[in-house]
Coordinates of C-alpha atoms and ligand atoms in Angstrom, one line a residue:
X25 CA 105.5 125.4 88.4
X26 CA 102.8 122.9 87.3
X27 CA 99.9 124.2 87.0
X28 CA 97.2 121.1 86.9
X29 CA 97.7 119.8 90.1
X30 CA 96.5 121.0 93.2
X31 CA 97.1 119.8 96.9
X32 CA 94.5 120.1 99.4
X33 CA 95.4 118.0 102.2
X34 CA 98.4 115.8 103.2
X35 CA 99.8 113.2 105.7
X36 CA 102.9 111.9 105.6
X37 CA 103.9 111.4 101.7
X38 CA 100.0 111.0 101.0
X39 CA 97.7 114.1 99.6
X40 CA 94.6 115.0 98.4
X41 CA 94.8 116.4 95.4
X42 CA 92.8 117.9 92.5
X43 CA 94.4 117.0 88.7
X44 CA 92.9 119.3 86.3
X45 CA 92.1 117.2 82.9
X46 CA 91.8 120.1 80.5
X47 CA 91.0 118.3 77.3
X48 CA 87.8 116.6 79.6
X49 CA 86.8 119.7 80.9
X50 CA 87.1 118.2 84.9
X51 CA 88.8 117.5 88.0
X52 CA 89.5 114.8 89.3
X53 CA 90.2 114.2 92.9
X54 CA 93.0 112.4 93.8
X55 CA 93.5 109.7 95.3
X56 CA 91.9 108.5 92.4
X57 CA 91.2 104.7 91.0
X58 CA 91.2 104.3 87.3
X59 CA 89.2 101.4 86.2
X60 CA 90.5 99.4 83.4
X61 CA 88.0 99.1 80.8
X62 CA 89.2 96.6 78.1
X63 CA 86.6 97.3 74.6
X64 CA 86.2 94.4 73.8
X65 CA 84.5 92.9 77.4
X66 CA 83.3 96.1 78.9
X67 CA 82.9 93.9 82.6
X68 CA 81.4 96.7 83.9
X69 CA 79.9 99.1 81.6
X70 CA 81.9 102.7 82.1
X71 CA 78.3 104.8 82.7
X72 CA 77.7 102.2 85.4
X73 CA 81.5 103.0 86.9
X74 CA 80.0 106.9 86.9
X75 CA 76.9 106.5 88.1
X76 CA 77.2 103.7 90.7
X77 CA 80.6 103.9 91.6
X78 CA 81.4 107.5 91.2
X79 CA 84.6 106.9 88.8
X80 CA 85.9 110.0 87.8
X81 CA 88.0 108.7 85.5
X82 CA 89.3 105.6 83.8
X83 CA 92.1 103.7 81.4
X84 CA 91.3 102.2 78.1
X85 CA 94.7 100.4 76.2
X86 CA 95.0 103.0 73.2
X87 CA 97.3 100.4 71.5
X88 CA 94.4 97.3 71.6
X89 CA 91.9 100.6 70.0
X90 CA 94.3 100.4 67.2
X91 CA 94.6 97.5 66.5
X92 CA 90.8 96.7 67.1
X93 CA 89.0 95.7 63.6
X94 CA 86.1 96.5 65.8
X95 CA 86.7 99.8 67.5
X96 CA 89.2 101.6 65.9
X97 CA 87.3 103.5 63.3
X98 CA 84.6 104.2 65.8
X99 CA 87.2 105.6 68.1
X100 CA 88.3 107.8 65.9
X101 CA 84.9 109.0 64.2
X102 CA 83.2 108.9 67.5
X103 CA 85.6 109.7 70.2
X104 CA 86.5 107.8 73.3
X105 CA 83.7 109.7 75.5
X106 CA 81.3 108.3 73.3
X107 CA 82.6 105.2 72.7
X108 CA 82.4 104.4 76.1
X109 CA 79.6 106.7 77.7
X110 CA 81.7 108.5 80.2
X111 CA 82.1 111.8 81.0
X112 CA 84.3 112.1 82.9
X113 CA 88.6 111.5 82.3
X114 CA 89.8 109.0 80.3
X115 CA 93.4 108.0 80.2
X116 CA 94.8 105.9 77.4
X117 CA 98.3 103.9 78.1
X118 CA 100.4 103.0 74.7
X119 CA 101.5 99.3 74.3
X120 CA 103.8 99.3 76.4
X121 CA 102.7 96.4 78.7
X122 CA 102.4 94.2 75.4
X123 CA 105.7 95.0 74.5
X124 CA 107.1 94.1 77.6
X125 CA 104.7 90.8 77.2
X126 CA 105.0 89.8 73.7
X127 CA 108.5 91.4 72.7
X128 CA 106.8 93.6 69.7
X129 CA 104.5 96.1 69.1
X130 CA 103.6 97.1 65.5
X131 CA 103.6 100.9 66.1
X132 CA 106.2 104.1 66.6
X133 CA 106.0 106.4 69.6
X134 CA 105.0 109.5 67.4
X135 CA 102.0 107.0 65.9
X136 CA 100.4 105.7 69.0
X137 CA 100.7 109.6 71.0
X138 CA 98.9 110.9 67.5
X139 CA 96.2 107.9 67.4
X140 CA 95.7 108.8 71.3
X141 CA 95.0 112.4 70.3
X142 CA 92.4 111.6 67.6
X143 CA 90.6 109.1 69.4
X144 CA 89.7 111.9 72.2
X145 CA 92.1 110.5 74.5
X146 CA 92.4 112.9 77.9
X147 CA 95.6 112.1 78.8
X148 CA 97.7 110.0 76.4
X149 CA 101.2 108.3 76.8
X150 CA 104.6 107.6 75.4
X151 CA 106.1 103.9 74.5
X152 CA 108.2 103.4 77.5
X153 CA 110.1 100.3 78.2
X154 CA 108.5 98.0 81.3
X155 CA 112.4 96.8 82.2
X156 CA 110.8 94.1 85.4
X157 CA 112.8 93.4 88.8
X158 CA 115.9 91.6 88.9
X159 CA 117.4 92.7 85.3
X160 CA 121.5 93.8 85.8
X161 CA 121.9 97.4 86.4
X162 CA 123.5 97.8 82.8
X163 CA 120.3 96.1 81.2
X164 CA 117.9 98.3 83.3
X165 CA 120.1 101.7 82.6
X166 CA 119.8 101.1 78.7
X167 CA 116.3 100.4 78.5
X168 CA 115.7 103.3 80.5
X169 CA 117.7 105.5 78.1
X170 CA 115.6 104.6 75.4
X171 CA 112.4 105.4 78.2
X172 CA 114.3 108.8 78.4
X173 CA 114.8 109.7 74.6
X174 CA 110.8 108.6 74.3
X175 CA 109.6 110.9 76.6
X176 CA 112.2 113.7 74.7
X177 CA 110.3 113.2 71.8
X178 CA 107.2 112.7 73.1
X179 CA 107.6 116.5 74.0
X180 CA 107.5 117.6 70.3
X181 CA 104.4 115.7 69.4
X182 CA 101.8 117.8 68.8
X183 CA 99.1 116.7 71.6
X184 CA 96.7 119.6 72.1
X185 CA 95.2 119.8 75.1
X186 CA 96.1 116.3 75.6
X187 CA 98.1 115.4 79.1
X188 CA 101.1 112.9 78.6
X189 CA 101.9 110.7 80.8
X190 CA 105.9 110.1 81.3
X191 CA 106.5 106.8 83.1
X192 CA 109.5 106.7 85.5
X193 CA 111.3 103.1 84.8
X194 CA 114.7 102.0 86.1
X195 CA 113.7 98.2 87.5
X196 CA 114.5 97.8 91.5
X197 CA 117.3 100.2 90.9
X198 CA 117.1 103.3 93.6
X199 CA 119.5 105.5 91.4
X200 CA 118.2 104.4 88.2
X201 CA 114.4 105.3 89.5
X202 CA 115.1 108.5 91.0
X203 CA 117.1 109.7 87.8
X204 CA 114.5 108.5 85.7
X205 CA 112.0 111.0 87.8
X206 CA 114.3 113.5 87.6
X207 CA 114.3 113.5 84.2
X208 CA 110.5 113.1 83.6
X209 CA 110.2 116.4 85.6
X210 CA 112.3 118.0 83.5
X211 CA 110.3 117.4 80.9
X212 CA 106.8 119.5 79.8
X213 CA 105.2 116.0 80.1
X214 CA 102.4 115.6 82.6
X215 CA 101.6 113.0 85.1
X216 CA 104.2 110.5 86.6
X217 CA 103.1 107.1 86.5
X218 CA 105.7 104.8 88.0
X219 CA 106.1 101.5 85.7
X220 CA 106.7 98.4 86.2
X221 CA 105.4 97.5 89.6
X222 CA 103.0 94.8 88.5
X223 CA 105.7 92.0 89.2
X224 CA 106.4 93.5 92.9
X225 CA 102.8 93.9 94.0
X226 CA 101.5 90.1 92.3
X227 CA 104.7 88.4 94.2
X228 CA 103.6 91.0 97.5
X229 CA 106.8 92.2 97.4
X230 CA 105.9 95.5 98.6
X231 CA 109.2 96.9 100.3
X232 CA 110.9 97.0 97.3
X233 CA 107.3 98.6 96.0
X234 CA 108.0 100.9 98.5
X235 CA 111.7 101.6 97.6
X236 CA 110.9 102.3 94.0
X237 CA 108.4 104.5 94.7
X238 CA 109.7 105.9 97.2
X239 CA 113.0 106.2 95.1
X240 CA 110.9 108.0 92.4
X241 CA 109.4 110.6 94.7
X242 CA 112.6 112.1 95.3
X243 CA 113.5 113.2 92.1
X244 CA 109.7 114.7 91.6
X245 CA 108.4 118.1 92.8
X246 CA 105.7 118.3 95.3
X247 CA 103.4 119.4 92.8
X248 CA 104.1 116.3 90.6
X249 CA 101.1 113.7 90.2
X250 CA 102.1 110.0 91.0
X251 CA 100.5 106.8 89.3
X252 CA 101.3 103.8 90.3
X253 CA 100.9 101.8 87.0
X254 CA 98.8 98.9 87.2
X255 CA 98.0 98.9 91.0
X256 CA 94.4 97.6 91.4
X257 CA 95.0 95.7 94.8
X258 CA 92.7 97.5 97.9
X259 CA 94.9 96.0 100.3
X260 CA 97.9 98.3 99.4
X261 CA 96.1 101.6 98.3
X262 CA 96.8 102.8 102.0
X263 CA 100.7 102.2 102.0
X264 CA 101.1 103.3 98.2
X265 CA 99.4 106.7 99.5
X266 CA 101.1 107.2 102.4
X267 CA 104.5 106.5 99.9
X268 CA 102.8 109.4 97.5
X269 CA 101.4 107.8 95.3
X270 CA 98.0 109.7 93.5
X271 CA 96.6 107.4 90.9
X272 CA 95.9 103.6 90.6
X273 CA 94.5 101.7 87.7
X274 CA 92.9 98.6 88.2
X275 CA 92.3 95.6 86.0
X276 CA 92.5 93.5 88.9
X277 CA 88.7 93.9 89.9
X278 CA 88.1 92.6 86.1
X279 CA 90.6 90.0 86.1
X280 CA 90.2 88.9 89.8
X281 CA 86.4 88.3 89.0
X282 CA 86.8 86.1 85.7
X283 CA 88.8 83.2 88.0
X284 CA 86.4 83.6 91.4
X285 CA 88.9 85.9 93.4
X286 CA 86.9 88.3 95.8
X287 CA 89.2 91.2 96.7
X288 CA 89.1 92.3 100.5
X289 CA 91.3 94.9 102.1
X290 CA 93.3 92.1 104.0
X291 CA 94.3 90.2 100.6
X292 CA 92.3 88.3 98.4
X293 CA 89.6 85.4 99.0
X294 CA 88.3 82.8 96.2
X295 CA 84.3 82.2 96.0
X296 CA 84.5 78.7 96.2
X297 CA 86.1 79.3 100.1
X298 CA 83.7 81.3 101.1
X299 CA 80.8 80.3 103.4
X300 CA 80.3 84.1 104.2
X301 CA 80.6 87.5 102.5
X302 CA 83.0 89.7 105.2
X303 CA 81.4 92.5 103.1
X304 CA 78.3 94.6 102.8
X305 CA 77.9 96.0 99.2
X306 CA 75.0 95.8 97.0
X307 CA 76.3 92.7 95.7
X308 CA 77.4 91.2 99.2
X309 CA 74.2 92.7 101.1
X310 CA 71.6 90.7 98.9
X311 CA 73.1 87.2 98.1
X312 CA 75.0 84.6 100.0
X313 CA 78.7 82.9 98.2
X314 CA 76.3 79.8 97.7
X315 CA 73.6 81.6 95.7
X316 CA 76.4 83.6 93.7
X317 CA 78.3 80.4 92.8
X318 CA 74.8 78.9 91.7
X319 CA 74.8 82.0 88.9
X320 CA 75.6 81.8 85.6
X321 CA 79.3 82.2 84.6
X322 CA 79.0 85.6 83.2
X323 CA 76.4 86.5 85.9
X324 CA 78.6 86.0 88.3
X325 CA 81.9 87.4 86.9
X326 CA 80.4 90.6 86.6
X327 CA 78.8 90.5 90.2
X328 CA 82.4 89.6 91.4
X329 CA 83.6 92.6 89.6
X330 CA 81.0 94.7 91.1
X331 CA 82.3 93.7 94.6
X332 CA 85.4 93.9 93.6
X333 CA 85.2 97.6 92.7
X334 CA 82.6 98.5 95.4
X335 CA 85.7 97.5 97.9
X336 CA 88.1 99.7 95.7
X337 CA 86.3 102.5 95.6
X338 CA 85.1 101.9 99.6
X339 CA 89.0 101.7 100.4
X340 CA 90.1 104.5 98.6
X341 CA 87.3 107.0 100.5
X342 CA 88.9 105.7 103.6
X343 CA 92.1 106.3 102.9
X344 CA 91.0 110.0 102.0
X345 CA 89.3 110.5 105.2
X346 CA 92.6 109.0 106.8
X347 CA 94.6 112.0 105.0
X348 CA 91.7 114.3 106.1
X349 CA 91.5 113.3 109.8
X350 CA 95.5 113.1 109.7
X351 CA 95.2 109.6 111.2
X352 CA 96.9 107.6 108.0
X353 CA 99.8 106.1 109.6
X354 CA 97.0 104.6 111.8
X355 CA 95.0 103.1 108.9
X356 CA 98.5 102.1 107.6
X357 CA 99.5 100.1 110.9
X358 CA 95.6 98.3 110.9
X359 CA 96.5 97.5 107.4
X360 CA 99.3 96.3 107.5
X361 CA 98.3 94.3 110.6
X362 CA 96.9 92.2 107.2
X363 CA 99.8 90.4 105.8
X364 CA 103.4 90.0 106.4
X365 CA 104.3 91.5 103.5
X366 CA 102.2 94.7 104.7
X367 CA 104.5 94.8 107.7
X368 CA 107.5 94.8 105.3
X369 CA 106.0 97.5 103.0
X370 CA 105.3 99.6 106.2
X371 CA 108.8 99.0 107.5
X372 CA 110.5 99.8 104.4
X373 CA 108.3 103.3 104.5
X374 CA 109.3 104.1 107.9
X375 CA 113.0 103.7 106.9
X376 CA 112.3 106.6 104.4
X377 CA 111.1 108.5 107.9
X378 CA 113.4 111.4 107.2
X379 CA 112.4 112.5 104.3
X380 CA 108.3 111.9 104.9
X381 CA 108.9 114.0 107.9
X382 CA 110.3 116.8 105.6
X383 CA 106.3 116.9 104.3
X384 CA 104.5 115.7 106.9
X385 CA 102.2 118.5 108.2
X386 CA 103.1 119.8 111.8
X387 CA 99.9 119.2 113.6
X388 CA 97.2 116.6 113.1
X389 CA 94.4 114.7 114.8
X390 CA 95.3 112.6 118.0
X391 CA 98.7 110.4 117.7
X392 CA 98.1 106.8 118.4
X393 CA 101.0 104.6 119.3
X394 CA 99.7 101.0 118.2
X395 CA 102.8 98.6 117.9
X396 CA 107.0 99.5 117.9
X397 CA 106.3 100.8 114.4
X398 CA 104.6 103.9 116.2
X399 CA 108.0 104.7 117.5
X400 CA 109.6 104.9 114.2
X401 CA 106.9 107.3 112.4
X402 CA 108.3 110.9 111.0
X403 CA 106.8 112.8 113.5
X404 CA 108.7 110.8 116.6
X405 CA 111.8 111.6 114.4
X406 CA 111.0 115.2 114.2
X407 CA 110.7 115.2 117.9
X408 CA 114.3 114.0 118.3
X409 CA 115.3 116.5 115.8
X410 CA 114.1 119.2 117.4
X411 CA 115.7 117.5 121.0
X412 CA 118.9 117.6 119.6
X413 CA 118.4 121.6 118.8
X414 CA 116.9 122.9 121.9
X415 CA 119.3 124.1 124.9
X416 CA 118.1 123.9 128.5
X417 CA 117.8 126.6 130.8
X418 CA 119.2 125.2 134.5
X419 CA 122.0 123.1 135.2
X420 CA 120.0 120.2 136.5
X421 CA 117.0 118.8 134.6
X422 CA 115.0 116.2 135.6
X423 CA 113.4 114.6 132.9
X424 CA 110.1 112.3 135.0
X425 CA 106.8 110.9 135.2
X426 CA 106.6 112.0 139.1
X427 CA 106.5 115.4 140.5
X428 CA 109.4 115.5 143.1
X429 CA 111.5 118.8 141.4
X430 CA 112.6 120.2 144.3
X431 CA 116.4 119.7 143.8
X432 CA 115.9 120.6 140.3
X433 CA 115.8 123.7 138.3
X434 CA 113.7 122.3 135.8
X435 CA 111.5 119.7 135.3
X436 CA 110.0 117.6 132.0
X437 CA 107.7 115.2 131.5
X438 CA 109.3 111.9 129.8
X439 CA 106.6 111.0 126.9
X440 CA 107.4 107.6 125.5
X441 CA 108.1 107.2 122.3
X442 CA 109.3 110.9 121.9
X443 CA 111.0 111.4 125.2
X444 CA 111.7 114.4 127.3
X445 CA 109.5 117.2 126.5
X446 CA 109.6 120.9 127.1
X447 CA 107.0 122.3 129.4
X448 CA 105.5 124.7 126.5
X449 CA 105.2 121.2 124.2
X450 CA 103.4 119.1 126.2
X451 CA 99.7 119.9 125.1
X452 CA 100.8 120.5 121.1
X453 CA 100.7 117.0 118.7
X454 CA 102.6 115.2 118.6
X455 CA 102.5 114.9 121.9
X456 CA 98.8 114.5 122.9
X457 CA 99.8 111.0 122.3
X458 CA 97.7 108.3 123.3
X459 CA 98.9 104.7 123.7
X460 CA 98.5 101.6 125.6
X461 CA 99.3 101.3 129.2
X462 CA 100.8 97.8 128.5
X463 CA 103.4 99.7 126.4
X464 CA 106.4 97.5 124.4
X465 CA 110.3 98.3 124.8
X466 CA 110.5 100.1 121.9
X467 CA 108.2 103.2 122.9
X468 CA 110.5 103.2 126.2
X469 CA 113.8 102.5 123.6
X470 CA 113.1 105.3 121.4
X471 CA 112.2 107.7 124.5
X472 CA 115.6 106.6 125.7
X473 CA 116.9 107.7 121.9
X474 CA 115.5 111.1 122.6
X475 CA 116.9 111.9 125.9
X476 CA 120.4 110.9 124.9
X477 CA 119.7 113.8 121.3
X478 CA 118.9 115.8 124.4
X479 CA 121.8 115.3 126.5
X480 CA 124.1 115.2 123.4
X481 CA 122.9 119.1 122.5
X482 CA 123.3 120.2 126.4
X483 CA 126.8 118.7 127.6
X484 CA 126.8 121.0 130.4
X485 CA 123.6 120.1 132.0
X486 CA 123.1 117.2 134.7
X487 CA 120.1 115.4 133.6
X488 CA 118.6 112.9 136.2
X489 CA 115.6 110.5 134.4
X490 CA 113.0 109.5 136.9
X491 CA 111.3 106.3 135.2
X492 CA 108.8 104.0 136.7
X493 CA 109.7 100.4 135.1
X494 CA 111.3 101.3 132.5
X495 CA 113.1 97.8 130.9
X496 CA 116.5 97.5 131.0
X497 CA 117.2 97.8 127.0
X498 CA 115.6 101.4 127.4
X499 CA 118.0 102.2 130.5
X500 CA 120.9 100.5 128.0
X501 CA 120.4 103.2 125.9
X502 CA 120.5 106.6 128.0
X503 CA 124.1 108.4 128.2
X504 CA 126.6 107.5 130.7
X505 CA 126.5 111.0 131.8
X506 CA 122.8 110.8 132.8
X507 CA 121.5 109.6 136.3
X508 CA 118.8 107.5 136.4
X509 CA 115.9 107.5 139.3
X510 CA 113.5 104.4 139.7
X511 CA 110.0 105.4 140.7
X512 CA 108.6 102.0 141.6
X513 CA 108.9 98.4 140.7
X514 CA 108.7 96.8 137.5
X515 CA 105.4 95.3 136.8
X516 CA 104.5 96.5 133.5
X517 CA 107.3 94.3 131.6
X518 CA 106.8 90.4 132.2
X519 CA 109.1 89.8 129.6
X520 CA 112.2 91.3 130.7
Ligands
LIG605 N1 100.9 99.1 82.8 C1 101.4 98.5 83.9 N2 102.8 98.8 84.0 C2 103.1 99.6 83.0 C3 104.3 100.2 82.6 O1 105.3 100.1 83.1 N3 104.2 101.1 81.5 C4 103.0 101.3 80.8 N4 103.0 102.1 79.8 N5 101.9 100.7 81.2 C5 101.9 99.9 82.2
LIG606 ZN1 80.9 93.1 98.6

């Protein structure tokens, strides 16, 4: 049992969480952002991340440290808290993303986890190998053995109090990524960042985002932190949560801001398009796009970056209250609402709906049904789990919106998307549902779904549904065995 990381609060795959930094003397609540802060431009100054943007923690390169003529020896006289100002975490990542750049780094594994430790690093981390999408399997599963044997030795380093990091490679290979995690647990290393996601998230490729992850979660604990390793973007801080991810490291606000890109929630805008700012920040609030294109250059990069990590920040508090309120699948359907590529990552999450529902907490806030996506959330599945376990007391059931029972012994409400419900259900979550009038097919399809789990776990019963318009691909689906009652006319399904 790991003992630094604490969970406070979940929905689907997503948590709060509270990492314990020993070395810094903090917590550090997760989700967490961890600004990028390169030495040697300082964009935004890391006391001003503290004290204006709350940061908790941040990244520094520990491999561009040592090899700084500048900053190395003041790193390692001073110390990175002082270097920089900050009290709070700092995490330092290796070389690895130079190596995977460049082809070379000048510097051993044991060297760069030792130089991490002297320069006051928080937590520090191994040399693994960035293997990107779309390498063959046999490339991908060598480079990750030599990930593997880093992380072994990385074990024998002598850290102190230092946390280690122990990336989970493996390219867009499922089995390769989820024995990868398996391993890292294994290991006394740390935190799980999972690599090599940049590609995927800059070509909004975010199923196969989702599938990584998602492939790494399942050979992690529960109690495991997740970073997702260079994901800075806003707009997919909600999915990567609700896939279980803890930590995100931006360079994007910094990187964004030197070309003119203004990061929003929904994707990313440039200055020179903008005639308004869809934003009210300190930065956004006092100045129009024409007066901040009027600024400076180097005025205006770092005003871009402010906005840039004022919407960050903003996102990631509302992704928290999400998992507090319980209502995250909802902030992931408006989100993903955003971009195609949203509706993919969402999709390819809600494919994974069996195992999020093994961790999704029982009861939360109000369900919404917002779009045939709602019908395919862990908590619908659960329902037709639990359909397919429970036996019926009478012979003849009906299973209705009206209240004619009298030639039945029993009688349940149908509750599209879950379906038929017991009597002693109907006031619990999930099944305070609300959801438009004007429903789609699939909400009556997957209510279908659950009374045939029901009628497949009680042969012996007669089961009459009494529906009122229900579209004929929802009828389609009920058993042949069940007999099916129409309440009144169709007028809620103009496109059947
Ligand atoms: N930064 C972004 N991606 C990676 C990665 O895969 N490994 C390391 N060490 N740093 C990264
Ligand atoms: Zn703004």
């Amino acid at each position: 049992m790991r003992e630094i990381f604490e969970i406070r609060d979940a929905d689907g795959a997503g948590r709060i969480g509270e990492l314990t930094v020993p070395r810094a003397g903090v917590t550090v609540e997760t989700p967490a952002l961890l600004p990028v802060i390169n030495p040697h431009l300082r964009t935004v100054e890391p006391a001003t991340l503290e004290s204006a943007f709350g940061a908790e923690i941040l990244i520094t390169n520990g491999y561009i440290l040592y090899k700084s003529k500048e900053f190395r020896e003041r790193a390692l006289s001073e110390g990175l808290a002082k270097l920089y100002d900050f009290s709070g975490a700092i995490m330092t990542d290796s070389g690895s993303f130079q190596l995977s750049e460049y082809g070379e780094i000048t510097v051993t594994n044991a060297e760069i986890l030792e130089f991490q430790r002297d320069i006051g690093s928080h937590i520090g981390t191994p040399i693994d190998i960035p293997t990107p999408p779309g390498v063959s399997h046999e490339r991908a599963e060598s480079e990750l053995e030599t990930t593997k044997a880093r992380l072994d030795a990385a074990e024998s380093v002598d850290v102190g109090e230092m946390l280690v990091n122990a990336p989970i490679q493996g390219s867009t290979y499922p089995d390769l990524r989820e024995s990868a995690a398996s391993h890292a647990y294994e290991t006394s290393l740390d935190v799980f960042p999972v690599g090599a996601v940049v590609p995927l998230m800059n070509g909004y490729r975010y199923a196969e985002m989702v599938d990584v992850v998602r492939a790494a979660k399942r050979g992690l604990g529960a109690d495991a932190p997740v970073h997702l390793f260079g994901a800075g973007h806003p707009m997919m801080f909600a999915l990567a949560v609700a896939a279980g991810c803890d930590l995100f490291d931006s360079a994007a606000y910094a990187l964004y801001a030197r070309d003119g890109r203004y990061l929003t929630v929904a994707g990313t805008d440039h200055l020179d398009d903008l005639d308004y700012f869809p934003c009210s920040c300190p930065v956004c609030a006092e100045r129009t796009p024409e007066t901040l294109r009027s600024l400076p250059a180097a005025r205006r990069e770092k005003l871009l970056a402010r906005h840039n990590l004022h919407v960050s920040y903003r996102e990631l508090r509302t992704v928290k209250q999400a998992v507090r309120e319980g209502n995250l699948f909802e902030l992931l359907e408006r989100r993903a609402r955003n971009h195609p590529a949203m509706v993919d990552g969402y999709r390819a999450l809600l494919d994974d709906s069996a195992a999020l529902e093994r961790v999704d907490p029982v009861s939360k806030g109000s369900f919404f049904y917002l779009s045939t996506d709602s019908a395919r959330r862990p908590e619908v599945r659960r329902h037709h789990d639990r359909l397919g376990r429970l036996s019926v007391d009478g012979d003849r059931v009906l299973l209705s919106a009206g209240d004619d029972n009298s030639r039945f012994d029993e009688t349940w409400r149908l509750n599209p998307p879950f379906g038929p419900v017991p009597p002693a259900l109907s006031d619990s979550y999930p099944l305070t549902i609300e959801r438009p009038e004007r429903l789609d097919r699939g909400g009556y399809e997957a209510a279908a779904a659950g009374v045939a789990r029901l009628a497949e776990a009680n042969p012996d019963t007669e089961f009459t549904v009494a529906h009122w318009g229900w579209p004929e691909s929802a009828i389609d689906r009920l058993p042949d065995g069940v007999d099916v009652l129409s309440l009144g006319a169709d007028s809620q399904h103009p496109d059947e």
